[in-house]
XYZ file of C-alpha atoms in Angstrom:
114
model
C -2.734 22.435 10.326
C -3.669 20.029 9.646
C -1.503 17.405 6.801
C -1.593 14.951 5.299
C 0.683 11.610 4.064
C -0.767 9.432 1.781
C 1.177 5.880 1.727
C 0.132 2.230 -0.936
C 1.509 3.506 -4.487
C 3.635 0.835 -6.148
C 3.330 -0.533 -9.293
C 1.332 -3.425 -10.582
C -0.359 -4.997 -13.631
C -3.623 -4.360 -15.707
C -6.135 -5.773 -14.073
C -4.802 -5.271 -10.286
C -5.521 -3.774 -7.035
C -4.449 -0.723 -5.198
C -4.833 0.041 -1.703
C -3.485 3.849 -0.552
C -3.781 5.099 2.664
C -4.740 8.720 3.504
C -2.684 9.213 7.375
C -3.925 13.330 8.497
C -2.372 14.668 11.539
C -4.806 17.431 13.035
C -8.743 16.064 12.781
C -9.625 14.898 10.250
C -13.427 14.784 11.900
C -14.455 17.925 11.338
C -13.388 18.055 7.527
C -17.149 16.980 6.247
C -16.201 15.940 3.235
C -12.719 14.034 2.073
C -11.610 13.235 -1.643
C -8.432 11.579 -2.965
C -6.944 13.494 -6.290
C -4.787 12.164 -8.785
C -1.859 14.210 -10.996
C -0.577 11.795 -14.836
C 2.906 13.356 -16.032
C 2.189 16.551 -17.153
C -1.694 17.223 -16.451
C -3.505 19.429 -13.552
C -4.322 17.476 -10.593
C -7.687 15.719 -11.541
C -10.710 14.888 -8.788
C -10.691 10.896 -8.405
C -13.722 10.416 -4.729
C -14.469 11.591 -2.700
C -16.213 10.902 0.849
C -18.503 13.023 2.602
C -18.518 12.873 6.874
C -22.773 10.734 6.414
C -21.088 7.765 3.882
C -22.594 9.192 1.026
C -19.336 8.884 -1.733
C -18.773 10.734 -4.723
C -16.044 9.132 -7.573
C -15.293 10.146 -11.369
C -16.808 8.608 -14.246
C -13.865 7.853 -15.276
C -12.779 5.184 -11.664
C -16.581 4.538 -10.497
C -17.704 0.460 -10.146
C -13.146 -0.122 -9.691
C -12.903 2.067 -6.890
C -14.575 2.495 -3.890
C -12.428 5.482 -1.352
C -13.105 5.074 2.766
C -12.765 6.592 6.074
C -12.158 5.769 9.450
C -12.575 8.859 11.706
C -11.315 7.420 14.545
C -7.516 6.801 13.292
C -7.551 9.498 11.071
C -7.115 8.144 7.838
C -8.978 7.627 4.499
C -8.908 4.278 2.775
C -8.387 3.793 -1.407
C -9.229 1.102 -2.730
C -8.691 0.445 -6.580
C -9.121 -2.675 -8.655
C -8.946 -3.104 -12.269
C -6.225 -0.895 -12.461
C -5.714 0.093 -16.341
C -2.652 1.911 -17.444
C -4.302 5.805 -17.601
C -4.519 5.073 -13.401
C -1.301 6.001 -13.739
C -0.243 9.007 -11.781
C 0.596 10.923 -8.588
C -2.552 10.086 -5.580
C -3.660 12.733 -3.090
C -5.957 13.006 0.108
C -6.587 16.325 0.996
C -10.329 17.313 1.648
C -13.081 18.360 -1.123
C -11.974 21.882 -1.683
C -8.629 21.098 -1.847
C -8.119 23.591 0.728
C -5.121 22.343 2.517
C -1.844 21.807 2.399
C -1.157 19.047 -0.348
C 0.824 16.013 0.668
C 4.137 14.506 -0.956
C 1.330 12.138 -2.934
C 2.116 7.884 -3.419
C 2.994 7.651 -7.155
C 0.322 4.195 -8.956
C 2.783 3.504 -11.521
C 0.311 0.419 -13.422
C 2.602 -1.466 -16.662
C 3.293 -4.546 -17.402
């Protein structure tokens, strides 16, 4: 059973940066594609970024050029480096397989505000 614990969120000013981490219990090595998702208040959860086992990445148009996803399979950890943050990036951020096949964790709150 794989479970995810997200961390690294916080309050940041527009233009700032944050690095999110997702620690997995159980091996994520066998999960070929891992992803980050986010849910803003009153909205559905949406895809943000994904990384495949070969290292290729995919991003939502809204974050391309600003966010970078990476993984450390040895540490069972997924990362999301977020730069040039905007108020519209405010949301709870979650990790899961690219298809969202596993139980969702608690997420980590990211608030971008001056």
